[in-house]
mmCIF file of N, CA and C in Angstrom:
data_model
loop_
_atom_site.group_PDB
_atom_site.id
_atom_site.type_symbol
_atom_site.label_atom_id
_atom_site.label_comp_id
_atom_site.label_asym_id
_atom_site.label_seq_id
_atom_site.Cartn_x
_atom_site.Cartn_y
_atom_site.Cartn_z
ATOM 1 N N GLN A 1 -62.640 -43.983 176.941
ATOM 2 C CA GLN A 1 -61.938 -43.954 175.658
ATOM 3 C C GLN A 1 -60.820 -42.917 175.721
ATOM 4 N N VAL A 2 -59.656 -43.306 175.202
ATOM 5 C CA VAL A 2 -58.499 -42.421 175.158
ATOM 6 C C VAL A 2 -58.018 -42.364 173.729
ATOM 7 N N GLN A 3 -57.768 -41.175 173.251
ATOM 8 C CA GLN A 3 -57.175 -41.005 171.929
ATOM 9 C C GLN A 3 -55.727 -40.561 172.094
ATOM 10 N N LEU A 4 -54.863 -41.221 171.356
ATOM 11 C CA LEU A 4 -53.429 -40.939 171.432
ATOM 12 C C LEU A 4 -52.921 -40.581 170.044
ATOM 13 N N VAL A 5 -52.165 -39.484 169.964
ATOM 14 C CA VAL A 5 -51.635 -39.037 168.678
ATOM 15 C C VAL A 5 -50.143 -38.767 168.838
ATOM 16 N N GLU A 6 -49.340 -39.551 168.104
ATOM 17 C CA GLU A 6 -47.894 -39.383 168.154
ATOM 18 C C GLU A 6 -47.444 -38.367 167.111
ATOM 19 N N SER A 7 -46.314 -37.738 167.394
ATOM 20 C CA SER A 7 -45.683 -36.833 166.435
ATOM 21 C C SER A 7 -44.196 -36.778 166.742
ATOM 22 N N GLY A 8 -43.440 -36.200 165.800
ATOM 23 C CA GLY A 8 -42.021 -36.004 166.034
ATOM 24 C C GLY A 8 -41.104 -36.967 165.313
ATOM 25 N N GLY A 9 -41.672 -37.953 164.634
ATOM 26 C CA GLY A 9 -40.833 -38.875 163.890
ATOM 27 C C GLY A 9 -40.227 -38.210 162.665
ATOM 28 N N GLY A 10 -39.318 -38.922 162.019
ATOM 29 C CA GLY A 10 -38.693 -38.394 160.822
ATOM 30 C C GLY A 10 -37.444 -39.150 160.465
ATOM 31 N N LEU A 11 -36.671 -38.537 159.576
ATOM 32 C CA LEU A 11 -35.424 -39.124 159.101
ATOM 33 C C LEU A 11 -34.255 -38.402 159.776
ATOM 34 N N VAL A 12 -33.335 -39.170 160.332
ATOM 35 C CA VAL A 12 -32.183 -38.601 161.019
ATOM 36 C C VAL A 12 -30.970 -39.465 160.756
ATOM 37 N N GLN A 13 -29.812 -38.873 160.772
ATOM 38 C CA GLN A 13 -28.579 -39.629 160.581
ATOM 39 C C GLN A 13 -28.194 -40.338 161.884
ATOM 40 N N ALA A 14 -27.445 -41.395 161.731
ATOM 41 C CA ALA A 14 -26.953 -42.115 162.903
ATOM 42 C C ALA A 14 -26.182 -41.159 163.816
ATOM 43 N N GLY A 15 -26.440 -41.306 165.108
ATOM 44 C CA GLY A 15 -25.837 -40.409 166.082
ATOM 45 C C GLY A 15 -26.683 -39.203 166.416
ATOM 46 N N GLY A 16 -27.725 -38.985 165.637
ATOM 47 C CA GLY A 16 -28.593 -37.836 165.856
ATOM 48 C C GLY A 16 -29.648 -38.086 166.913
ATOM 49 N N SER A 17 -30.535 -37.109 167.044
ATOM 50 C CA SER A 17 -31.567 -37.154 168.083
ATOM 51 C C SER A 17 -32.926 -36.805 167.498
ATOM 52 N N LEU A 18 -33.942 -37.344 168.131
ATOM 53 C CA LEU A 18 -35.330 -36.982 167.854
ATOM 54 C C LEU A 18 -36.090 -36.978 169.166
ATOM 55 N N ARG A 19 -37.140 -36.191 169.203
ATOM 56 C CA ARG A 19 -38.026 -36.190 170.362
ATOM 57 C C ARG A 19 -39.437 -36.496 169.899
ATOM 58 N N LEU A 20 -39.958 -37.619 170.336
ATOM 59 C CA LEU A 20 -41.329 -37.999 170.022
ATOM 60 C C LEU A 20 -42.266 -37.458 171.094
ATOM 61 N N SER A 21 -43.442 -37.078 170.651
ATOM 62 C CA SER A 21 -44.500 -36.638 171.565
ATOM 63 C C SER A 21 -45.740 -37.482 171.336
ATOM 64 N N CYS A 22 -46.498 -37.639 172.384
ATOM 65 C CA CYS A 22 -47.770 -38.355 172.293
ATOM 66 C C CYS A 22 -48.798 -37.558 173.090
ATOM 67 N N ALA A 23 -49.736 -36.975 172.368
ATOM 68 C CA ALA A 23 -50.785 -36.174 173.002
ATOM 69 C C ALA A 23 -52.010 -37.037 173.237
ATOM 70 N N ALA A 24 -52.538 -36.949 174.452
ATOM 71 C CA ALA A 24 -53.683 -37.768 174.831
ATOM 72 C C ALA A 24 -54.910 -36.907 175.045
ATOM 73 N N SER A 25 -56.039 -37.441 174.676
ATOM 74 C CA SER A 25 -57.311 -36.782 174.952
ATOM 75 C C SER A 25 -58.276 -37.820 175.483
ATOM 76 N N GLY A 26 -59.364 -37.362 176.044
ATOM 77 C CA GLY A 26 -60.334 -38.295 176.596
ATOM 78 C C GLY A 26 -60.296 -38.278 178.109
ATOM 79 N N ARG A 27 -60.234 -39.449 178.688
ATOM 80 C CA ARG A 27 -60.273 -39.549 180.140
ATOM 81 C C ARG A 27 -58.992 -39.006 180.759
ATOM 82 N N THR A 28 -58.969 -38.880 182.055
ATOM 83 C CA THR A 28 -57.888 -38.231 182.782
ATOM 84 C C THR A 28 -56.548 -38.886 182.470
ATOM 85 N N PHE A 29 -55.662 -38.100 181.888
ATOM 86 C CA PHE A 29 -54.359 -38.601 181.459
ATOM 87 C C PHE A 29 -53.558 -39.149 182.629
ATOM 88 N N SER A 30 -53.613 -38.492 183.761
ATOM 89 C CA SER A 30 -52.801 -38.900 184.901
ATOM 90 C C SER A 30 -53.261 -40.211 185.519
ATOM 91 N N SER A 31 -54.347 -40.778 185.026
ATOM 92 C CA SER A 31 -54.829 -42.072 185.499
ATOM 93 C C SER A 31 -54.163 -43.243 184.785
ATOM 94 N N TYR A 32 -53.346 -42.940 183.791
ATOM 95 C CA TYR A 32 -52.789 -43.970 182.938
ATOM 96 C C TYR A 32 -51.276 -44.046 183.034
ATOM 97 N N ALA A 33 -50.764 -45.255 183.184
ATOM 98 C CA ALA A 33 -49.361 -45.489 182.881
ATOM 99 C C ALA A 33 -49.208 -45.394 181.365
ATOM 100 N N MET A 34 -48.050 -44.962 180.923
ATOM 101 C CA MET A 34 -47.831 -44.768 179.488
ATOM 102 C C MET A 34 -46.595 -45.531 179.032
ATOM 103 N N GLY A 35 -46.638 -45.975 177.807
ATOM 104 C CA GLY A 35 -45.504 -46.704 177.270
ATOM 105 C C GLY A 35 -45.225 -46.326 175.831
ATOM 106 N N TRP A 36 -44.000 -46.583 175.428
ATOM 107 C CA TRP A 36 -43.596 -46.470 174.026
ATOM 108 C C TRP A 36 -43.156 -47.853 173.561
ATOM 109 N N PHE A 37 -43.615 -48.210 172.381
ATOM 110 C CA PHE A 37 -43.248 -49.468 171.739
ATOM 111 C C PHE A 37 -42.810 -49.146 170.324
ATOM 112 N N ARG A 38 -42.175 -50.135 169.680
ATOM 113 C CA ARG A 38 -41.788 -49.919 168.288
ATOM 114 C C ARG A 38 -41.921 -51.215 167.512
ATOM 115 N N GLN A 39 -42.079 -51.057 166.217
ATOM 116 C CA GLN A 39 -42.193 -52.221 165.341
ATOM 117 C C GLN A 39 -41.441 -51.953 164.056
ATOM 118 N N ALA A 40 -40.443 -52.770 163.807
ATOM 119 C CA ALA A 40 -39.673 -52.693 162.568
ATOM 120 C C ALA A 40 -40.287 -53.636 161.546
ATOM 121 N N PRO A 41 -40.037 -53.391 160.260
ATOM 122 C CA PRO A 41 -40.610 -54.269 159.231
ATOM 123 C C PRO A 41 -40.230 -55.719 159.437
ATOM 124 N N GLY A 42 -41.220 -56.583 159.413
ATOM 125 C CA GLY A 42 -40.976 -58.008 159.551
ATOM 126 C C GLY A 42 -40.727 -58.485 160.962
ATOM 127 N N LYS A 43 -40.842 -57.574 161.920
ATOM 128 C CA LYS A 43 -40.592 -57.937 163.311
ATOM 129 C C LYS A 43 -41.830 -57.668 164.163
ATOM 130 N N GLU A 44 -41.846 -58.292 165.323
ATOM 131 C CA GLU A 44 -42.947 -58.066 166.247
ATOM 132 C C GLU A 44 -42.777 -56.723 166.966
ATOM 133 N N ARG A 45 -43.905 -56.203 167.445
ATOM 134 C CA ARG A 45 -43.860 -54.985 168.216
ATOM 135 C C ARG A 45 -43.124 -55.262 169.531
ATOM 136 N N GLU A 46 -42.239 -54.332 169.932
ATOM 137 C CA GLU A 46 -41.449 -54.554 171.124
ATOM 138 C C GLU A 46 -41.473 -53.339 172.044
ATOM 139 N N PHE A 47 -41.273 -53.615 173.311
ATOM 140 C CA PHE A 47 -41.260 -52.584 174.338
ATOM 141 C C PHE A 47 -40.017 -51.712 174.217
ATOM 142 N N VAL A 48 -40.215 -50.400 174.422
ATOM 143 C CA VAL A 48 -39.104 -49.460 174.421
ATOM 144 C C VAL A 48 -38.943 -48.815 175.804
ATOM 145 N N ALA A 49 -40.017 -48.210 176.306
ATOM 146 C CA ALA A 49 -39.932 -47.502 177.583
ATOM 147 C C ALA A 49 -41.339 -47.321 178.146
ATOM 148 N N ALA A 50 -41.419 -47.148 179.471
ATOM 149 C CA ALA A 50 -42.696 -46.917 180.116
ATOM 150 C C ALA A 50 -42.504 -46.004 181.314
ATOM 151 N N ILE A 51 -43.605 -45.390 181.734
ATOM 152 C CA ILE A 51 -43.557 -44.455 182.845
ATOM 153 C C ILE A 51 -44.855 -44.576 183.636
ATOM 154 N N THR A 52 -44.753 -44.479 184.948
ATOM 155 C CA THR A 52 -45.925 -44.603 185.798
ATOM 156 C C THR A 52 -46.796 -43.348 185.740
ATOM 157 N N ARG A 53 -47.948 -43.427 186.359
ATOM 158 C CA ARG A 53 -48.940 -42.346 186.283
ATOM 159 C C ARG A 53 -48.383 -41.001 186.722
ATOM 160 N N SER A 54 -47.627 -41.010 187.805
ATOM 161 C CA SER A 54 -47.092 -39.752 188.330
ATOM 162 C C SER A 54 -45.783 -39.343 187.667
ATOM 163 N N GLY A 55 -45.188 -40.293 186.945
ATOM 164 C CA GLY A 55 -43.877 -40.048 186.359
ATOM 165 C C GLY A 55 -42.732 -40.388 187.289
ATOM 166 N N GLY A 56 -43.057 -40.939 188.443
ATOM 167 C CA GLY A 56 -42.031 -41.200 189.429
ATOM 168 C C GLY A 56 -41.141 -42.389 189.139
ATOM 169 N N ASN A 57 -41.627 -43.299 188.310
ATOM 170 C CA ASN A 57 -40.844 -44.484 187.948
ATOM 171 C C ASN A 57 -40.870 -44.700 186.441
ATOM 172 N N THR A 58 -39.723 -45.126 185.929
ATOM 173 C CA THR A 58 -39.600 -45.413 184.513
ATOM 174 C C THR A 58 -38.967 -46.785 184.321
ATOM 175 N N ASN A 59 -39.105 -47.288 183.109
ATOM 176 C CA ASN A 59 -38.560 -48.603 182.775
ATOM 177 C C ASN A 59 -38.127 -48.551 181.317
ATOM 178 N N TYR A 60 -36.995 -49.177 181.011
ATOM 179 C CA TYR A 60 -36.457 -49.119 179.654
ATOM 180 C C TYR A 60 -36.034 -50.510 179.189
ATOM 181 N N ALA A 61 -36.186 -50.730 177.900
ATOM 182 C CA ALA A 61 -35.584 -51.908 177.300
ATOM 183 C C ALA A 61 -34.066 -51.751 177.335
ATOM 184 N N ASP A 62 -33.366 -52.850 177.466
ATOM 185 C CA ASP A 62 -31.907 -52.787 177.588
ATOM 186 C C ASP A 62 -31.263 -52.075 176.402
ATOM 187 N N PHE A 63 -31.839 -52.243 175.225
ATOM 188 C CA PHE A 63 -31.184 -51.704 174.037
ATOM 189 C C PHE A 63 -31.324 -50.189 173.903
ATOM 190 N N VAL A 64 -32.093 -49.536 174.793
ATOM 191 C CA VAL A 64 -32.204 -48.072 174.743
ATOM 192 C C VAL A 64 -31.701 -47.404 176.015
ATOM 193 N N LYS A 65 -31.335 -48.185 176.997
ATOM 194 C CA LYS A 65 -30.861 -47.602 178.258
ATOM 195 C C LYS A 65 -29.644 -46.706 178.012
ATOM 196 N N GLY A 66 -29.706 -45.517 178.592
ATOM 197 C CA GLY A 66 -28.629 -44.553 178.427
ATOM 198 C C GLY A 66 -28.747 -43.699 177.183
ATOM 199 N N ARG A 67 -29.670 -44.052 176.287
ATOM 200 C CA ARG A 67 -29.847 -43.281 175.052
ATOM 201 C C ARG A 67 -31.215 -42.604 174.984
ATOM 202 N N PHE A 68 -32.247 -43.280 175.459
ATOM 203 C CA PHE A 68 -33.613 -42.771 175.383
ATOM 204 C C PHE A 68 -34.085 -42.368 176.775
ATOM 205 N N THR A 69 -34.950 -41.357 176.828
ATOM 206 C CA THR A 69 -35.553 -40.921 178.079
ATOM 207 C C THR A 69 -37.043 -40.695 177.880
ATOM 208 N N ILE A 70 -37.852 -41.343 178.713
ATOM 209 C CA ILE A 70 -39.292 -41.133 178.684
ATOM 210 C C ILE A 70 -39.662 -40.147 179.780
ATOM 211 N N SER A 71 -40.587 -39.263 179.488
ATOM 212 C CA SER A 71 -41.083 -38.309 180.468
ATOM 213 C C SER A 71 -42.536 -37.989 180.149
ATOM 214 N N ARG A 72 -43.193 -37.326 181.094
ATOM 215 C CA ARG A 72 -44.586 -36.962 180.854
ATOM 216 C C ARG A 72 -44.883 -35.626 181.510
ATOM 217 N N ASP A 73 -45.862 -34.955 180.945
ATOM 218 C CA ASP A 73 -46.358 -33.699 181.495
ATOM 219 C C ASP A 73 -47.861 -33.869 181.655
ATOM 220 N N ASN A 74 -48.295 -34.153 182.868
ATOM 221 C CA ASN A 74 -49.709 -34.426 183.085
ATOM 222 C C ASN A 74 -50.574 -33.175 182.894
ATOM 223 N N ALA A 75 -49.993 -32.019 183.066
ATOM 224 C CA ALA A 75 -50.754 -30.789 182.836
ATOM 225 C C ALA A 75 -51.029 -30.587 181.350
ATOM 226 N N GLU A 76 -50.131 -31.124 180.511
ATOM 227 C CA GLU A 76 -50.276 -30.981 179.066
ATOM 228 C C GLU A 76 -50.806 -32.246 178.409
ATOM 229 N N ASN A 77 -51.093 -33.275 179.218
ATOM 230 C CA ASN A 77 -51.603 -34.551 178.680
ATOM 231 C C ASN A 77 -50.683 -35.116 177.600
ATOM 232 N N THR A 78 -49.393 -35.062 177.854
ATOM 233 C CA THR A 78 -48.435 -35.471 176.843
ATOM 234 C C THR A 78 -47.328 -36.327 177.464
ATOM 235 N N VAL A 79 -46.929 -37.342 176.720
ATOM 236 C CA VAL A 79 -45.769 -38.142 177.090
ATOM 237 C C VAL A 79 -44.735 -37.991 175.978
ATOM 238 N N TYR A 80 -43.471 -37.996 176.370
ATOM 239 C CA TYR A 80 -42.378 -37.750 175.436
ATOM 240 C C TYR A 80 -41.405 -38.930 175.425
ATOM 241 N N LEU A 81 -40.694 -39.056 174.336
ATOM 242 C CA LEU A 81 -39.584 -39.979 174.242
ATOM 243 C C LEU A 81 -38.428 -39.232 173.580
ATOM 244 N N GLN A 82 -37.449 -38.872 174.387
ATOM 245 C CA GLN A 82 -36.242 -38.239 173.861
ATOM 246 C C GLN A 82 -35.275 -39.332 173.445
ATOM 247 N N MET A 83 -34.898 -39.314 172.180
ATOM 248 C CA MET A 83 -34.037 -40.362 171.639
ATOM 249 C C MET A 83 -32.724 -39.743 171.180
ATOM 250 N N ASN A 84 -31.645 -40.136 171.812
ATOM 251 C CA ASN A 84 -30.308 -39.646 171.476
ATOM 252 C C ASN A 84 -29.446 -40.796 170.969
ATOM 253 N N SER A 85 -28.339 -40.440 170.348
ATOM 254 C CA SER A 85 -27.390 -41.442 169.833
ATOM 255 C C SER A 85 -28.108 -42.513 169.022
ATOM 256 N N LEU A 86 -28.951 -42.080 168.122
ATOM 257 C CA LEU A 86 -29.757 -43.024 167.349
ATOM 258 C C LEU A 86 -28.896 -43.887 166.444
ATOM 259 N N LYS A 87 -29.342 -45.130 166.269
ATOM 260 C CA LYS A 87 -28.647 -46.112 165.449
ATOM 261 C C LYS A 87 -29.575 -46.564 164.327
ATOM 262 N N PRO A 88 -29.033 -47.055 163.239
ATOM 263 C CA PRO A 88 -29.892 -47.559 162.153
ATOM 264 C C PRO A 88 -30.875 -48.626 162.645
ATOM 265 N N GLU A 89 -30.481 -49.423 163.607
ATOM 266 C CA GLU A 89 -31.369 -50.464 164.117
ATOM 267 C C GLU A 89 -32.532 -49.907 164.944
ATOM 268 N N ASP A 90 -32.522 -48.612 165.210
ATOM 269 C CA ASP A 90 -33.674 -47.983 165.876
ATOM 270 C C ASP A 90 -34.787 -47.650 164.885
ATOM 271 N N THR A 91 -34.544 -47.846 163.612
ATOM 272 C CA THR A 91 -35.545 -47.578 162.593
ATOM 273 C C THR A 91 -36.776 -48.444 162.810
ATOM 274 N N ALA A 92 -37.935 -47.805 162.944
ATOM 275 C CA ALA A 92 -39.182 -48.518 163.218
ATOM 276 C C ALA A 92 -40.317 -47.510 163.252
ATOM 277 N N VAL A 93 -41.525 -48.038 163.302
ATOM 278 C CA VAL A 93 -42.684 -47.216 163.651
ATOM 279 C C VAL A 93 -42.797 -47.242 165.165
ATOM 280 N N TYR A 94 -42.876 -46.074 165.752
ATOM 281 C CA TYR A 94 -42.965 -45.950 167.205
ATOM 282 C C TYR A 94 -44.401 -45.632 167.603
ATOM 283 N N TYR A 95 -44.887 -46.381 168.589
ATOM 284 C CA TYR A 95 -46.253 -46.239 169.067
ATOM 285 C C TYR A 95 -46.258 -45.858 170.545
ATOM 286 N N CYS A 96 -47.147 -44.963 170.915
ATOM 287 C CA CYS A 96 -47.385 -44.777 172.338
ATOM 288 C C CYS A 96 -48.657 -45.521 172.722
ATOM 289 N N ALA A 97 -48.747 -45.873 173.983
ATOM 290 C CA ALA A 97 -49.872 -46.653 174.481
ATOM 291 C C ALA A 97 -50.158 -46.274 175.926
ATOM 292 N N SER A 98 -51.398 -46.465 176.317
ATOM 293 C CA SER A 98 -51.791 -46.141 177.685
ATOM 294 C C SER A 98 -52.391 -47.353 178.370
ATOM 295 N N SER A 99 -52.186 -47.414 179.671
ATOM 296 C CA SER A 99 -52.691 -48.531 180.460
ATOM 297 C C SER A 99 -53.391 -48.001 181.705
ATOM 298 N N SER A 100 -54.651 -48.415 181.873
ATOM 299 C CA SER A 100 -55.398 -48.003 183.063
ATOM 300 C C SER A 100 -55.348 -49.044 184.159
ATOM 301 N N GLY A 101 -54.763 -50.200 183.869
ATOM 302 C CA GLY A 101 -54.876 -51.306 184.799
ATOM 303 C C GLY A 101 -53.654 -51.628 185.620
ATOM 304 N N VAL A 102 -52.580 -50.849 185.463
ATOM 305 C CA VAL A 102 -51.350 -51.177 186.176
ATOM 306 C C VAL A 102 -50.817 -49.962 186.910
ATOM 307 N N LEU A 103 -50.073 -50.241 187.973
ATOM 308 C CA LEU A 103 -49.447 -49.180 188.754
ATOM 309 C C LEU A 103 -47.957 -49.065 188.463
ATOM 310 N N THR A 104 -47.436 -50.017 187.693
ATOM 311 C CA THR A 104 -46.010 -50.023 187.417
ATOM 312 C C THR A 104 -45.743 -49.602 185.978
ATOM 313 N N ALA A 105 -44.484 -49.338 185.669
ATOM 314 C CA ALA A 105 -44.070 -49.015 184.303
ATOM 315 C C ALA A 105 -43.819 -50.333 183.577
ATOM 316 N N THR A 106 -44.909 -51.018 183.299
ATOM 317 C CA THR A 106 -44.808 -52.381 182.796
ATOM 318 C C THR A 106 -44.373 -52.447 181.344
ATOM 319 N N PRO A 107 -43.525 -53.422 181.002
ATOM 320 C CA PRO A 107 -43.155 -53.648 179.603
ATOM 321 C C PRO A 107 -44.121 -54.586 178.870
ATOM 322 N N SER A 108 -45.123 -55.064 179.574
ATOM 323 C CA SER A 108 -46.028 -56.054 179.007
ATOM 324 C C SER A 108 -46.998 -55.405 178.026
ATOM 325 N N ILE A 109 -46.894 -55.807 176.771
ATOM 326 C CA ILE A 109 -47.720 -55.185 175.744
ATOM 327 C C ILE A 109 -49.202 -55.410 176.005
ATOM 328 N N GLY A 110 -49.532 -56.544 176.617
ATOM 329 C CA GLY A 110 -50.931 -56.854 176.882
ATOM 330 C C GLY A 110 -51.571 -55.986 177.943
ATOM 331 N N ALA A 111 -50.769 -55.245 178.680
ATOM 332 C CA ALA A 111 -51.305 -54.391 179.742
ATOM 333 C C ALA A 111 -51.826 -53.067 179.218
ATOM 334 N N TYR A 112 -51.546 -52.763 177.968
ATOM 335 C CA TYR A 112 -51.894 -51.458 177.413
ATOM 336 C C TYR A 112 -53.204 -51.534 176.639
ATOM 337 N N ASN A 113 -54.115 -50.609 176.987
ATOM 338 C CA ASN A 113 -55.469 -50.643 176.455
ATOM 339 C C ASN A 113 -55.639 -49.863 175.158
ATOM 340 N N TYR A 114 -54.956 -48.737 175.075
ATOM 341 C CA TYR A 114 -55.159 -47.831 173.950
ATOM 342 C C TYR A 114 -53.826 -47.543 173.267
ATOM 343 N N TRP A 115 -53.902 -47.377 171.954
ATOM 344 C CA TRP A 115 -52.705 -47.208 171.129
ATOM 345 C C TRP A 115 -52.884 -46.054 170.172
ATOM 346 N N GLY A 116 -51.776 -45.362 169.904
ATOM 347 C CA GLY A 116 -51.775 -44.367 168.858
ATOM 348 C C GLY A 116 -51.571 -45.012 167.502
ATOM 349 N N GLN A 117 -51.531 -44.170 166.480
ATOM 350 C CA GLN A 117 -51.417 -44.676 165.112
ATOM 351 C C GLN A 117 -49.978 -44.914 164.697
ATOM 352 N N GLY A 118 -49.046 -44.404 165.483
ATOM 353 C CA GLY A 118 -47.632 -44.620 165.208
ATOM 354 C C GLY A 118 -46.997 -43.480 164.443
ATOM 355 N N THR A 119 -45.694 -43.333 164.616
ATOM 356 C CA THR A 119 -44.910 -42.353 163.873
ATOM 357 C C THR A 119 -43.616 -43.004 163.421
ATOM 358 N N GLN A 120 -43.253 -42.781 162.181
ATOM 359 C CA GLN A 120 -42.093 -43.446 161.587
ATOM 360 C C GLN A 120 -40.800 -42.744 162.005
ATOM 361 N N VAL A 121 -39.846 -43.534 162.452
ATOM 362 C CA VAL A 121 -38.490 -43.055 162.731
ATOM 363 C C VAL A 121 -37.542 -43.825 161.831
ATOM 364 N N THR A 122 -36.764 -43.099 161.045
ATOM 365 C CA THR A 122 -35.803 -43.724 160.146
ATOM 366 C C THR A 122 -34.431 -43.146 160.437
ATOM 367 N N VAL A 123 -33.484 -44.031 160.721
ATOM 368 C CA VAL A 123 -32.120 -43.615 161.035
ATOM 369 C C VAL A 123 -31.209 -44.107 159.922
ATOM 370 N N SER A 124 -30.575 -43.204 159.246
ATOM 371 C CA SER A 124 -29.687 -43.568 158.142
ATOM 372 C C SER A 124 -28.255 -43.727 158.650
ATOM 373 N N SER A 125 -27.532 -44.616 157.977
ATOM 374 C CA SER A 125 -26.150 -44.884 158.402
ATOM 375 C C SER A 125 -25.172 -43.975 157.683
#
């Protein structure tokens, strides 16, 4: 069992930045690939970014490439999402998730076993 708790969401103006954190507890954090997903009202949950167990490989959705950066600190059991140049269309609930079954930074939502409760990000125009 893995517990994931996101933090760092909030209200920001377009062009601003936020840094999301996801603290993990339970089984060994470094055994899990980690991902960030988001869900806007009326839309399906979608992939944002993922990172492998060691942090050596990352993967991003096209719409965040060059703006968002995923990283992890295995000593602190935490994964981060640095979000820069935010746009109103980035408004969503952001979720972190962990996967014990993959070696890659997979965008596949079905590969992730455990989910946090989400943190709201609102970008005003």
